[in-house]
Short mmCIF file of C-alpha atoms and ligand atoms in Angstrom, two decimals:
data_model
loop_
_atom_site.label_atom_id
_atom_site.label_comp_id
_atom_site.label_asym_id
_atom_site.label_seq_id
_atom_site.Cartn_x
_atom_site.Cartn_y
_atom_site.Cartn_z
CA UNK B 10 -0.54 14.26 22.14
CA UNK B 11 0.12 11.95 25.13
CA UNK B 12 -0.72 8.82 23.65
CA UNK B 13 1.37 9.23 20.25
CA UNK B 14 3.47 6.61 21.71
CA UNK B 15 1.17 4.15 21.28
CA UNK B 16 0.40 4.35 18.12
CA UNK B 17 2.08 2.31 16.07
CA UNK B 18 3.58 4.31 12.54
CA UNK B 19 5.49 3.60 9.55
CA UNK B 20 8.21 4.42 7.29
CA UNK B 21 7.14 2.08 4.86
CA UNK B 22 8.83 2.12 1.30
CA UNK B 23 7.72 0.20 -1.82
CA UNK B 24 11.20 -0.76 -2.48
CA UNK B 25 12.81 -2.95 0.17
CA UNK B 26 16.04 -2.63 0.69
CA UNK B 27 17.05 -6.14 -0.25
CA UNK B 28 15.62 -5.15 -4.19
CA UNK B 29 17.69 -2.19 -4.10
CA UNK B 30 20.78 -4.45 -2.78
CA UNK B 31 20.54 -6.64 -5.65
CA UNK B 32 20.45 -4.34 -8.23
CA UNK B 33 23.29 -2.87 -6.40
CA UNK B 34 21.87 0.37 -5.43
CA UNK B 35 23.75 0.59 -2.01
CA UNK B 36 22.52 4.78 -2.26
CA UNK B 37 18.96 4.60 -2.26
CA UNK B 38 19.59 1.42 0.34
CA UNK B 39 21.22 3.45 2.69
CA UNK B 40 19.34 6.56 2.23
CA UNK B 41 16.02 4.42 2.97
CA UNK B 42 17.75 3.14 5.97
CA UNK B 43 18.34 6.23 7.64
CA UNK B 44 14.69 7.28 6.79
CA UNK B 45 13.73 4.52 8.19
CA UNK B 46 15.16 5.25 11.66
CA UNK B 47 13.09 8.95 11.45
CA UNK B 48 9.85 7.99 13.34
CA UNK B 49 9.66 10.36 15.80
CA UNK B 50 9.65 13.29 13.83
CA UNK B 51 7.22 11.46 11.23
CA UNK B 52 5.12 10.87 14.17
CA UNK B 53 5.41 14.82 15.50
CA UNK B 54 3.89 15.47 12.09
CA UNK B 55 1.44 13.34 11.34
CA UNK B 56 -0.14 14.32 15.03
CA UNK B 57 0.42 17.84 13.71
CA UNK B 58 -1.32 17.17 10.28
CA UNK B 59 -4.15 19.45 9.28
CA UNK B 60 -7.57 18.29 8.87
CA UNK B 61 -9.63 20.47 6.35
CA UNK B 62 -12.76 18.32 6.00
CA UNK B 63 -12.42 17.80 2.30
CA UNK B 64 -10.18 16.57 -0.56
CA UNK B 65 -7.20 19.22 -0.27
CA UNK B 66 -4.40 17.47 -2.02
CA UNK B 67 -0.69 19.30 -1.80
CA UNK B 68 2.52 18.79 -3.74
CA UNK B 69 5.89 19.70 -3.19
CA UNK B 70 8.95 19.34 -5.06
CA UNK B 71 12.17 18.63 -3.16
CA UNK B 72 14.26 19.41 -5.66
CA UNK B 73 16.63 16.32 -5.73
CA UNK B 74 17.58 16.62 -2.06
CA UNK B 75 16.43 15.03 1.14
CA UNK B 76 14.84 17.95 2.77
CA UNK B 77 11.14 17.94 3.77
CA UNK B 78 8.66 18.65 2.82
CA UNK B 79 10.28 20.86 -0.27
CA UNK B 80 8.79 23.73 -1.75
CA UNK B 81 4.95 23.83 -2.67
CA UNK B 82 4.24 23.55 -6.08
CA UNK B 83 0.54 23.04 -6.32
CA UNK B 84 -2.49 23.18 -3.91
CA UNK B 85 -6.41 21.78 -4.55
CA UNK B 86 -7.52 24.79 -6.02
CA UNK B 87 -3.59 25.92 -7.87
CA UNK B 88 -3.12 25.63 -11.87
CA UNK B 89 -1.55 22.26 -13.72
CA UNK B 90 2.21 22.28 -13.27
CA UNK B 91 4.62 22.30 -16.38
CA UNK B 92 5.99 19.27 -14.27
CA UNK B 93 4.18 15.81 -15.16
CA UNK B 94 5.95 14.63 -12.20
CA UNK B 95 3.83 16.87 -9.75
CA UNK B 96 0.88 16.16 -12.04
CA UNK B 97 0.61 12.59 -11.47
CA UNK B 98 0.80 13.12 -7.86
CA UNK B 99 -2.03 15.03 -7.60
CA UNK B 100 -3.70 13.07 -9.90
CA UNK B 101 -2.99 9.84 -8.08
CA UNK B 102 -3.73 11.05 -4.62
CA UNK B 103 -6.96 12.37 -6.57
CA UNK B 104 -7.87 9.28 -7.41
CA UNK B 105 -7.00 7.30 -4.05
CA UNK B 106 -9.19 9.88 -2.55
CA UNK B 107 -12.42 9.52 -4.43
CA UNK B 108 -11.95 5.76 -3.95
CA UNK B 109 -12.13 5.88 -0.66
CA UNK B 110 -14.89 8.12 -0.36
CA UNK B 111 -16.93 7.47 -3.23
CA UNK B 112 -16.85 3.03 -2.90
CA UNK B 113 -15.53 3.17 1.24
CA UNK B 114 -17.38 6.55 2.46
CA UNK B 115 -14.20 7.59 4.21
CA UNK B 116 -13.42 10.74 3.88
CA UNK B 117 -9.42 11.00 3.50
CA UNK B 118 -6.84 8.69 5.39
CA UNK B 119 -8.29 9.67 8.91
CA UNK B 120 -11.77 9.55 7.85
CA UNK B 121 -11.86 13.22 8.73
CA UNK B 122 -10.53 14.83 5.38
CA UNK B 123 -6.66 14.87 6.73
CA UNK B 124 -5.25 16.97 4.14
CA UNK B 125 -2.53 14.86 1.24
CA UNK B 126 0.63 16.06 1.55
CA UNK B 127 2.87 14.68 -1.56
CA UNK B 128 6.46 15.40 -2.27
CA UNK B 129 8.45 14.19 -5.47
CA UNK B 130 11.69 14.58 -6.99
CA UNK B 131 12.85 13.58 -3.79
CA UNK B 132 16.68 12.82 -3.81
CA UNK B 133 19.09 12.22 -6.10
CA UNK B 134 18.09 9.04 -8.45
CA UNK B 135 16.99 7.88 -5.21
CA UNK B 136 14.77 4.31 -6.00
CA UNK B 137 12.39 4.24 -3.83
CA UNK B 138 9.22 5.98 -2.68
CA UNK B 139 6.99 5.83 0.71
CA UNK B 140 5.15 6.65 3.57
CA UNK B 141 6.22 8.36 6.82
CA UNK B 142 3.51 8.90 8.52
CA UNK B 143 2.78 11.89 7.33
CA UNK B 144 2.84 12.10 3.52
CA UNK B 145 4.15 10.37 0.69
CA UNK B 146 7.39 11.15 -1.03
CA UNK B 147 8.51 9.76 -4.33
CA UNK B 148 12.06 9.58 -5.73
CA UNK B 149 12.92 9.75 -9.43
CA UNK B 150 14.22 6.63 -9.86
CA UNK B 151 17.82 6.19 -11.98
CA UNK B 152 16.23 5.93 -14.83
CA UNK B 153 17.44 2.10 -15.60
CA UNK B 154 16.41 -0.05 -12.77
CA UNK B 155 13.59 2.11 -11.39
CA UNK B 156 12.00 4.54 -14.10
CA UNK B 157 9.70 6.88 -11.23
CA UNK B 158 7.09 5.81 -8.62
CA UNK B 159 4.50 8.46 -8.74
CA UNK B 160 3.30 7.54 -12.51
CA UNK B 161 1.85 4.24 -10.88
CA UNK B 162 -1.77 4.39 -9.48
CA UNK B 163 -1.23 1.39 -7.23
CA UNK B 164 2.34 2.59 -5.74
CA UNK B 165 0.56 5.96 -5.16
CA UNK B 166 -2.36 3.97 -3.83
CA UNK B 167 0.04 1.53 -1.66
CA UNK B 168 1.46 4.67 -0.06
CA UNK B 169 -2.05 6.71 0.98
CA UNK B 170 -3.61 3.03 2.05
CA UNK B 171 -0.43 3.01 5.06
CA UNK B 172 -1.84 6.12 6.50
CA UNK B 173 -5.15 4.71 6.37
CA UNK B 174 -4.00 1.47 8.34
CA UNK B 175 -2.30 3.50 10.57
CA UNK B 176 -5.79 5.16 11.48
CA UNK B 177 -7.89 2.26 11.30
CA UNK B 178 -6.88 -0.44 12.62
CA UNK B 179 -6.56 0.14 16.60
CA UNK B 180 -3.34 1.15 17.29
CA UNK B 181 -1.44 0.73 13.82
CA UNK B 182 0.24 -2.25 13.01
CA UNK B 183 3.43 -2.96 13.72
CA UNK B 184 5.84 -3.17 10.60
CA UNK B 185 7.71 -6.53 11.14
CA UNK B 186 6.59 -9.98 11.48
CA UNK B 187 2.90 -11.20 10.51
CA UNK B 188 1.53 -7.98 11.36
CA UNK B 189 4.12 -6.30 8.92
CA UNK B 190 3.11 -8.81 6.50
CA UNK B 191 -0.22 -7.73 6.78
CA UNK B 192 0.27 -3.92 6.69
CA UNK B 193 2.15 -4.44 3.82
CA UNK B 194 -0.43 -6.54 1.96
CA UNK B 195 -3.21 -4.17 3.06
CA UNK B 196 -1.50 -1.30 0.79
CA UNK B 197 -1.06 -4.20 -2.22
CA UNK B 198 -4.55 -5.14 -1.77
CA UNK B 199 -6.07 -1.41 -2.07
CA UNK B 200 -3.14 -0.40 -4.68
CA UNK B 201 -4.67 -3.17 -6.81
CA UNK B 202 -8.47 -2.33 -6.02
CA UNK B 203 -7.99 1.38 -6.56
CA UNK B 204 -6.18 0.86 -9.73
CA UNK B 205 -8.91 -1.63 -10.86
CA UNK B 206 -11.34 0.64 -10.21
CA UNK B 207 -10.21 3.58 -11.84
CA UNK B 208 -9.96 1.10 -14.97
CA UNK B 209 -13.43 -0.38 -14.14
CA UNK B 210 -11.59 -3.77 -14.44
CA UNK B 211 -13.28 -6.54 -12.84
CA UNK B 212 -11.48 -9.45 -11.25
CA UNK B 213 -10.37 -11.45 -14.42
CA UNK B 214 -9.74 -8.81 -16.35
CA UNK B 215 -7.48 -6.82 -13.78
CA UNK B 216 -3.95 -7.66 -13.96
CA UNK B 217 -2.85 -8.09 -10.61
CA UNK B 218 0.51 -6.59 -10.66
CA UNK B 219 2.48 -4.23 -7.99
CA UNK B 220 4.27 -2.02 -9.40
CA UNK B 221 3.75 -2.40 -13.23
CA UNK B 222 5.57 0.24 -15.34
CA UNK B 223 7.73 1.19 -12.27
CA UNK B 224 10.97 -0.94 -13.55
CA UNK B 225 13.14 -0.25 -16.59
CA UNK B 226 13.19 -2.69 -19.23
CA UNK B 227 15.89 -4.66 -18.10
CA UNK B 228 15.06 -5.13 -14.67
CA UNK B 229 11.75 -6.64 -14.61
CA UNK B 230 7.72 -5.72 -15.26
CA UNK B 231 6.64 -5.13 -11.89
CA UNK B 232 7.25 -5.91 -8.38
CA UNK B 233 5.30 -7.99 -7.19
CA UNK B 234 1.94 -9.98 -8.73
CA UNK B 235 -1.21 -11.09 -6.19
CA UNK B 236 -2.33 -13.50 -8.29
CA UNK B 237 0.51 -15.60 -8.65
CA UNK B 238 3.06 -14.38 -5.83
CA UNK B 239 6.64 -14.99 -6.48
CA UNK B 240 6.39 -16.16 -10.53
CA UNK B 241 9.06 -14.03 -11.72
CA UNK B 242 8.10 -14.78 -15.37
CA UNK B 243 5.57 -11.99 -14.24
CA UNK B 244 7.24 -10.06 -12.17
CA UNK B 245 11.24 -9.66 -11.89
CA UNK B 246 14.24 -12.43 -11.33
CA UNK B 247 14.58 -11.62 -6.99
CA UNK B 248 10.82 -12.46 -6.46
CA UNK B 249 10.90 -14.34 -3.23
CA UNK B 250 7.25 -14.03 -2.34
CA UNK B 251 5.70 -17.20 -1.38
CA UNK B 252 1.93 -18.14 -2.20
CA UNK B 253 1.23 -19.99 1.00
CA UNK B 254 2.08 -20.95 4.56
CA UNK B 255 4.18 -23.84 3.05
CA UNK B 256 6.44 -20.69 1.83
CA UNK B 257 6.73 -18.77 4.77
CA UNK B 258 9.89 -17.26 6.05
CA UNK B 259 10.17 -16.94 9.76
CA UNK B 260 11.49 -13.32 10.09
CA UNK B 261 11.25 -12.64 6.98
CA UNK B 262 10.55 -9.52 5.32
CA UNK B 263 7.24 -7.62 5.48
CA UNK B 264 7.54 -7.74 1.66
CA UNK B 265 8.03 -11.31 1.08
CA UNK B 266 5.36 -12.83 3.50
CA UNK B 267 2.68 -10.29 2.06
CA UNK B 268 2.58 -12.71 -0.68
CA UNK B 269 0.34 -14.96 1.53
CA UNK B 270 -2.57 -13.00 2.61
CA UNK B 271 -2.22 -10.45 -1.05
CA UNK B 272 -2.95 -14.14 -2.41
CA UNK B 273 -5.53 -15.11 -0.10
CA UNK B 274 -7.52 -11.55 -1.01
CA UNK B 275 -6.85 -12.54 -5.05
CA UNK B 276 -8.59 -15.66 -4.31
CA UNK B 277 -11.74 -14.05 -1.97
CA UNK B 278 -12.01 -11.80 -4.78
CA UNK B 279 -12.19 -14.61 -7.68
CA UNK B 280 -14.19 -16.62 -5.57
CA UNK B 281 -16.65 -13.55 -4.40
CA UNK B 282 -16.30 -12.53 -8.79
CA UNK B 283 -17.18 -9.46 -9.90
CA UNK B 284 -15.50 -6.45 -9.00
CA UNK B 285 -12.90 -6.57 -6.61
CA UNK B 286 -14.71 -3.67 -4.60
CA UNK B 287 -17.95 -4.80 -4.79
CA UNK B 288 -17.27 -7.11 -1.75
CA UNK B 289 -13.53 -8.19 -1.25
CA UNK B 290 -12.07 -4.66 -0.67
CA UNK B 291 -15.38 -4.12 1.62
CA UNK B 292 -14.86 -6.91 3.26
CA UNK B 293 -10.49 -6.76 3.95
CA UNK B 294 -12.05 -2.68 4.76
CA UNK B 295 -14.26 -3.83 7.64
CA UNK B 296 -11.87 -6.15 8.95
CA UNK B 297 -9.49 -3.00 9.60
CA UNK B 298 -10.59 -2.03 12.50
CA UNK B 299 -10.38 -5.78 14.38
CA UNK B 300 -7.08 -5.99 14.19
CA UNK B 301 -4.47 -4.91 16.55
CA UNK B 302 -1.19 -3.81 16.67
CA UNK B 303 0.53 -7.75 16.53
CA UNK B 304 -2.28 -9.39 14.56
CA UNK B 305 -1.26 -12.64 13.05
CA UNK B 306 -2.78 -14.03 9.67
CA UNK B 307 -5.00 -16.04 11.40
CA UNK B 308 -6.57 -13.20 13.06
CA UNK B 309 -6.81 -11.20 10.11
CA UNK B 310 -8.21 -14.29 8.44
CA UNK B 311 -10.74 -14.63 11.13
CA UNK B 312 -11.33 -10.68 10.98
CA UNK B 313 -12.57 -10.89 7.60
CA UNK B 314 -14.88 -13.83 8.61
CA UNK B 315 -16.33 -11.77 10.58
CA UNK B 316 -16.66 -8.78 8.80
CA UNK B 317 -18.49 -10.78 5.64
CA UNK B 318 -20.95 -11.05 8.79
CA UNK B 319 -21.07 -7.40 10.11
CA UNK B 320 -21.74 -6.46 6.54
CA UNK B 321 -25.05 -9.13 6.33
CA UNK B 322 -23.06 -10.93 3.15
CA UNK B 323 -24.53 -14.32 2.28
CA UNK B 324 -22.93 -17.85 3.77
CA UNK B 325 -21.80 -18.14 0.14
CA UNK B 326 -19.71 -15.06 0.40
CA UNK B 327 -17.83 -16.19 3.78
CA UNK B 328 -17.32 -19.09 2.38
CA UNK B 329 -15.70 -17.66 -0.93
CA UNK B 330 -13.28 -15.94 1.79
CA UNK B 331 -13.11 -18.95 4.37
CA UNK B 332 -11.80 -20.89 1.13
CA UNK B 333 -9.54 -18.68 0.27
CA UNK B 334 -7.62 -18.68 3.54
CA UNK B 335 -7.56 -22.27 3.46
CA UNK B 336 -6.16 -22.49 0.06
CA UNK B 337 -2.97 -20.03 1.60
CA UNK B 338 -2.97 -22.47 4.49
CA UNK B 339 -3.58 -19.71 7.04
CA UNK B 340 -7.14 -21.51 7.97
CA UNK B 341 -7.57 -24.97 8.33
ZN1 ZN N 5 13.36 14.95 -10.50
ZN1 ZN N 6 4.31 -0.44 1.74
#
C-alpha cells in the first residue's frame, strides 16, 4: 500500500536492552538490536496480514532459531499441543482477544478480526519477547534471569495491545520520546487490565505488576509495577522508572518514562474505583484515537479529558482522571 510509509510501526520488546545489559546478556541485547532495525519487512507483513473476521489465533514454533514465522503448530480450530509453551500462547492471545471484544467491542487488533499470528521458542535462550508489527514472538528465556514470556497474561497482553495502537491511534505512535513513553504505557496499561480482568480483580485487589513470574528467583519479581513505578522492593534492583514529571529523563527510554502516565492510569483507576475496565481502560481506549503520531503527555492527558466526555461520564469521573494527571505533574 502507498501510504505504509506513514504509518508509524514497532519492534517493540518487553525487555529493553539496557535490562538485558545489566544482567549481562550482551546475546539477546544484540539479537534485539538487529530486530529492531527490521521494520520494513515487519511493515510488508503486517500490510499483508490476513483478516478473517473472527478470533483465528495461530502458533508457530521457531525451533530455537531466528527464522520467521517457524513452523505452524496449532490453528483456531487444531488439537492442544504436547507443548505448554504453544499452549499458553494460544491461550493468552485467547484471552487478549475476548477482552477486547467482549469489554472494548473491537474485534481483533484492527478492529476487523486481523488474524493472531504467535511464534515461541524463538532463539536460543534469547530474553526477550515482542511485537513487530505483525505478530508476537516469544523467546525462552535462559532459564535464570528470564524464566519464559508467553506464561504471562500481561506480557502476552503488552504485545497484542502494540498492534492495536498501531491501528488506532492515527498514524501509530512513534517509539521514542513522549510518544514512545506513551505507546509503551498503553501496552502496560491493557497488560494490567486484561490480566485483571481475566482474574475479575478489581482495582485494590489487582496487583499492579509487569511482568510478574517472568524473572528467575534471583533476578527480581517483575518488571515493572504501575502502582508504585520504580520501588524495586517490588519489582527488581535496575528499576529506573520514575512516578512523576519531577523524574523524567529527557531522552530517556520509552521504558523508563512509561512510569509517568502507567502511574497516572493507576491513579484514574483508584480514583474512578471499581474495576479497572469499567471506566479507566474505556476511557485511556477512547482517547486512542486523538492522539497522533508525536503526542506528548499532555495531549494524551488532555485526550482522556476528553474522552471521559465523548463517553457522557459524570464531572466526578473527569475529575478522578484530571487529578490523576496532576498528581504525575503532567497537568497543572
Ligand atoms: Zn524452547
Ligand atoms: Zn512494549
Amino acid at each position: 500500500m502507498t501510504h505504509a510509509c506513514q504509518q508509524h510501526l514497532c519492534t517493540c520488546f518487553i525487555i529493553p536492552t539496557k535490562i538485558l545489559l545489566h544482567f549481562q546478556d550482551q546475546k539477546s541485547a544484540l539479537l534485539s538490536e538487529r530486530l529492531r532495525g527490521n521494520r520494513d519487512v515487519s511493515a510488508q507483513a503486517f500490510f499483508g496480514g490476513i483478516t478473517t473476521g473472527a478470533k483465528r489465533r495461530t502458533i508457530y514454533d521457531a525451533g530455537h532459531t531466528s527464522t520467521l514465522p517457524g513452523s505452524l503448530v496449532r490453528g483456531e480450530d487444531g488439537q492442544p499441543s504436547a507443548d505448554a509453551t504453544v499452549n499458553a500462547a494460544f491461550d493468552g492471545s485467547g484471552i487478549t482477544y475476548d477482552f477486547y471484544q467482549q469489554v472494548l467491542q473491537r474485534n481483533s487488533i484492527d478492529g476487523k478480526g486481523l488474524r493472531l499470528d504467535s511464534t515461541v521458542h524463538f532463539g536460543d535462550l534469547f530474553n526477550n519477547a515482542f511485537w513487530n508489527g505483525s505478530q508476537m514472538v516469544y523467546g525462552d528465556g535462559d532459564g535464570t534471569t528470564f524464566v519464559g514470556f508467553v506464561q504471562a497474561l500481561d506480557v502476552v497482553a503488552h504485545e497484542l495491545t502494540h498492534g492495536v495502537t498501531q491501528n488506532s491511534v492515527p498514524g501509530g505512535l512513534v517509539y521514542k520520546d513522549q510518544s514512545g513513553a506513551l505507546n509503551e504505557s498503553i501496552s502496560d496499561v491493557f497488560g494490567s487490565v486484561v490480566k485483571q480482568w481475566h482474574k475479575q480483580q478489581d482495582v485494590s485487589q489487582a496487583d499492579w505488576l509487569i511482568g510478574d513470574g517472568i524473572m528467575g528467583a534471583e533476578s527480581g519479581k517483575a518488571l515493572r509495577s504501575m502502582q508504585d513505578p520504580g520501588n524495586r522492593d517490588l519489582t527488581w534492583v535496575g528499576d529506573d522508572q520514575p512516578k512523576t514529571m519531577d523524574g523524567y529523563e529527557e531522552g530517556g527510554d520509552v521504558h523508563t518514562n512509561s512510569g509517568i502516565p502507567n502511574y497516572a492510569f493507576y491513579l484514574a483507576a483508584m480514583n474512578l474505583g471499581g474495576n479497572s475496565w469499567d471506566k479507566a481502560a474505556k476511557i485511556w481506549y477512547q482517547a486512542l484515537p486523538l492522539l497522533h503520531p508525536n503526542a506528548s503527555f499532555k495531549e494524551a492527558a488532555k485526550a482522556t479529558v476528553h474522552a471521559v466526555n465523548l463517553l457522557g461520564y459524570k464531572k466526578v469521573d473527569r475529575d478522578a482522571v484530571t487529578a490523576a494527571w496532576r498528581a504525575v505533574k503532567v497537568l497543572k
